[in-house]
C-alpha atoms as a PDB file:
ATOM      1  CA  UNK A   1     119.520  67.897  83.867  1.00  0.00           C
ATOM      2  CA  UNK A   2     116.023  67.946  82.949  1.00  0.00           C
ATOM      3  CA  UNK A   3     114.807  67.123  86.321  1.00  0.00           C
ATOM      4  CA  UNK A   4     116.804  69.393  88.329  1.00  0.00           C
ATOM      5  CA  UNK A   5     115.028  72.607  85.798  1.00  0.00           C
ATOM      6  CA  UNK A   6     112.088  71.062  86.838  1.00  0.00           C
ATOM      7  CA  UNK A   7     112.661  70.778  90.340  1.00  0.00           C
ATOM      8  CA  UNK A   8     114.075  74.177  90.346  1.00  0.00           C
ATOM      9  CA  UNK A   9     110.807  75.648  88.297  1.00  0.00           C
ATOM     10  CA  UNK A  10     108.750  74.241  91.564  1.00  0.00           C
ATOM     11  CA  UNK A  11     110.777  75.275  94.311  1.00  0.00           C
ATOM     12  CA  UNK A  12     111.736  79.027  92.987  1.00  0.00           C
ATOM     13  CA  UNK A  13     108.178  80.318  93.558  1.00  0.00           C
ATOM     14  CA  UNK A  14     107.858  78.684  97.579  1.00  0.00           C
ATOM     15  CA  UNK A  15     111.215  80.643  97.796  1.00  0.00           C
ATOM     16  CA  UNK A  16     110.078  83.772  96.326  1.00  0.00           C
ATOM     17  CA  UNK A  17     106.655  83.848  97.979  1.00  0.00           C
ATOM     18  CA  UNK A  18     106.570  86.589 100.484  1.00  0.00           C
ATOM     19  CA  UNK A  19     105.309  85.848 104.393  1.00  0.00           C
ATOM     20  CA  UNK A  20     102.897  87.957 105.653  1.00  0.00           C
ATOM     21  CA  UNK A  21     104.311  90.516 107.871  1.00  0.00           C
ATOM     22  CA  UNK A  22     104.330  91.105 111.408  1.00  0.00           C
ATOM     23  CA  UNK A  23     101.045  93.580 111.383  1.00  0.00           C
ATOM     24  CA  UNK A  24     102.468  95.324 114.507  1.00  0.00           C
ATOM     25  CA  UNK A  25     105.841  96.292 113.176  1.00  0.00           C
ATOM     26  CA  UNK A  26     104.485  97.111 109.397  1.00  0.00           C
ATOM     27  CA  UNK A  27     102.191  99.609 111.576  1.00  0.00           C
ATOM     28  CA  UNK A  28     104.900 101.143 113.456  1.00  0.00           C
ATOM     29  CA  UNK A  29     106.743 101.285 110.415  1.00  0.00           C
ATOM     30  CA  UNK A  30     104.249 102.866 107.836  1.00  0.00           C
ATOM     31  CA  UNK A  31     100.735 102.940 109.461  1.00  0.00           C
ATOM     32  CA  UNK A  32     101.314 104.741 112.077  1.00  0.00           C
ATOM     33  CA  UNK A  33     102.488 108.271 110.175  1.00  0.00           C
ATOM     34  CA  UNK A  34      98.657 108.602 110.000  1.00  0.00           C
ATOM     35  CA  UNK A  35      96.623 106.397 111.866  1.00  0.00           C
ATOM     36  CA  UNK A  36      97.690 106.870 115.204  1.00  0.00           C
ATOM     37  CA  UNK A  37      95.761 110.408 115.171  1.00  0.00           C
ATOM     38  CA  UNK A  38      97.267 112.583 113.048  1.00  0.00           C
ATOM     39  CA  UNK A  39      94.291 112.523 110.449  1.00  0.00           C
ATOM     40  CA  UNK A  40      91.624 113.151 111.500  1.00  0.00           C
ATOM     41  CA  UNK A  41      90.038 110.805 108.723  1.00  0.00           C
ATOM     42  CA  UNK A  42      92.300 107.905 109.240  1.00  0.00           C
ATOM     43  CA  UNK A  43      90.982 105.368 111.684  1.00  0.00           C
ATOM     44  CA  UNK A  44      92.955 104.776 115.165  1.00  0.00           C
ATOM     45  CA  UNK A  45      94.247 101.351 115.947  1.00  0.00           C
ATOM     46  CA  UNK A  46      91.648 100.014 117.717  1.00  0.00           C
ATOM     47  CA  UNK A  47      88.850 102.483 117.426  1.00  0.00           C
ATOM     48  CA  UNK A  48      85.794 100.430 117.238  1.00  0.00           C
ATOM     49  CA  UNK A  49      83.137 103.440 115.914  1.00  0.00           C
ATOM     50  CA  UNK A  50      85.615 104.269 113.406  1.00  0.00           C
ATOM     51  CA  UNK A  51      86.418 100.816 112.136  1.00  0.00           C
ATOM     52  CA  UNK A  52      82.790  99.177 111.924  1.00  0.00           C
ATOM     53  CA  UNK A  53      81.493 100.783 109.188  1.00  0.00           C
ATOM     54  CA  UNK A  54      84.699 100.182 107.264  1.00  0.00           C
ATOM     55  CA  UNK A  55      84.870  96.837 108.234  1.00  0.00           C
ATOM     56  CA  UNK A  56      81.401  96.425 106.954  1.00  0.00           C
ATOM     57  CA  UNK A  57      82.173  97.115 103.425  1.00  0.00           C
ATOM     58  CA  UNK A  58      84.220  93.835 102.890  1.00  0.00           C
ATOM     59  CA  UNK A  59      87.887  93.170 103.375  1.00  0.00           C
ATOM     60  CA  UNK A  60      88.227  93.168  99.406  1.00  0.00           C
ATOM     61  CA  UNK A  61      86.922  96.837  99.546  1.00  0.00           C
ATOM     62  CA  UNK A  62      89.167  97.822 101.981  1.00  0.00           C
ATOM     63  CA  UNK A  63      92.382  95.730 100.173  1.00  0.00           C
ATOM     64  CA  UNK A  64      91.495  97.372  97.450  1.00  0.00           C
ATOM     65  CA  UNK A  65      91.096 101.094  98.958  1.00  0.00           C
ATOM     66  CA  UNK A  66      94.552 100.747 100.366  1.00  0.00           C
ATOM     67  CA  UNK A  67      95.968  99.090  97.443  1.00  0.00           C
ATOM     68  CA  UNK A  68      94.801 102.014  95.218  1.00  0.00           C
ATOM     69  CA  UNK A  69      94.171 104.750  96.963  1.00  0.00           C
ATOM     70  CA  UNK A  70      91.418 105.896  98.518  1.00  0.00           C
ATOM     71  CA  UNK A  71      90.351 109.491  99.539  1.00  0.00           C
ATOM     72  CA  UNK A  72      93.520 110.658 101.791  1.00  0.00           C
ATOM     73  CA  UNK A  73      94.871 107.039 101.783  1.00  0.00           C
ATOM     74  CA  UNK A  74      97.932 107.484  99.051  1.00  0.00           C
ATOM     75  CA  UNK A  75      98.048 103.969  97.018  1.00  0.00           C
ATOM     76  CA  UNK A  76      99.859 101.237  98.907  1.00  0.00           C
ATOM     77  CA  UNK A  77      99.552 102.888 101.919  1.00  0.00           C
ATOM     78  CA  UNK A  78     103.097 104.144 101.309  1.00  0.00           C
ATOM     79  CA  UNK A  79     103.967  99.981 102.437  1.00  0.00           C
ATOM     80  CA  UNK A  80     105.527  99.233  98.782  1.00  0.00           C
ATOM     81  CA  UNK A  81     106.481  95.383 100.000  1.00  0.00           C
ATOM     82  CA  UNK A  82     103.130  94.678 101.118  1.00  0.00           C
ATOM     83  CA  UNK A  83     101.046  92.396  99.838  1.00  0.00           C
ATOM     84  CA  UNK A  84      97.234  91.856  99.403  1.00  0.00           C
ATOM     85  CA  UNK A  85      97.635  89.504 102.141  1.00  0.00           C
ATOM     86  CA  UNK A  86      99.607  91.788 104.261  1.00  0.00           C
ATOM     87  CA  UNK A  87      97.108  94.485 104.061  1.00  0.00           C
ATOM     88  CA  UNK A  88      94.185  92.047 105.151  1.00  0.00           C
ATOM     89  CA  UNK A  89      95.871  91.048 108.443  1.00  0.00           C
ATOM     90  CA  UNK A  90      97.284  94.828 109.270  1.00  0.00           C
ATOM     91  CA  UNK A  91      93.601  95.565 108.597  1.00  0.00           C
ATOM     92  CA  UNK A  92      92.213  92.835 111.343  1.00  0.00           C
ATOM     93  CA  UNK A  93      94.837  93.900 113.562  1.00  0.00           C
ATOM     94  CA  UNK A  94      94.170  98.005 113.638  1.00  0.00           C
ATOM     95  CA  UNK A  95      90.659  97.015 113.863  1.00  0.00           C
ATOM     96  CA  UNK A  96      90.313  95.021 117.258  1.00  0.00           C
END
């Protein structure tokens, strides 16, 4: 009995562990509502000029503005079952 809690207390957090998500459909999904142009401050999918100084600043400053908020970005970036992880590749991906 022993070894099946113990096996069980490994193999409950690979279960649990959440995949990043598909960057393109998290975008469409929650993204979008205000980076596809219809704030002014929020940088387009694939704007370059808008992106680089962003990008510049460090993909843990970024994480972290939409993680907590940041000017008009509301915390989370309304995407509640993102994760830090999640938020670094939708990041990459609205930037090229």
């Amino acid at each position: 009995m022993t070894k099946w809690l113990l096996a069980a207390g490994v193999l409950i957090p690979l279960y649990s562990a959440q995949a990043t998500q598909d960057p393109e459909a998290v975008y469409n999904r929650v993204c979008g509502a205000c980076h596809s142009g219809q704030l002014p401050m929020a940088p387009k999918k694939g704007d370059q000029e808008a992106w680089t100084p962003r990008l510049a600043k460090g993909m843990e400053t970024l994480v972290q503005h939409v993680t907590q908020g940041f000017k008009a970005m509301p915390p989370r970036g309304l995407c509640m079952d993102c994760s830090a992880e999640d938020y670094q590749v939708i990041i990459q991906w609205m930037s090229e």
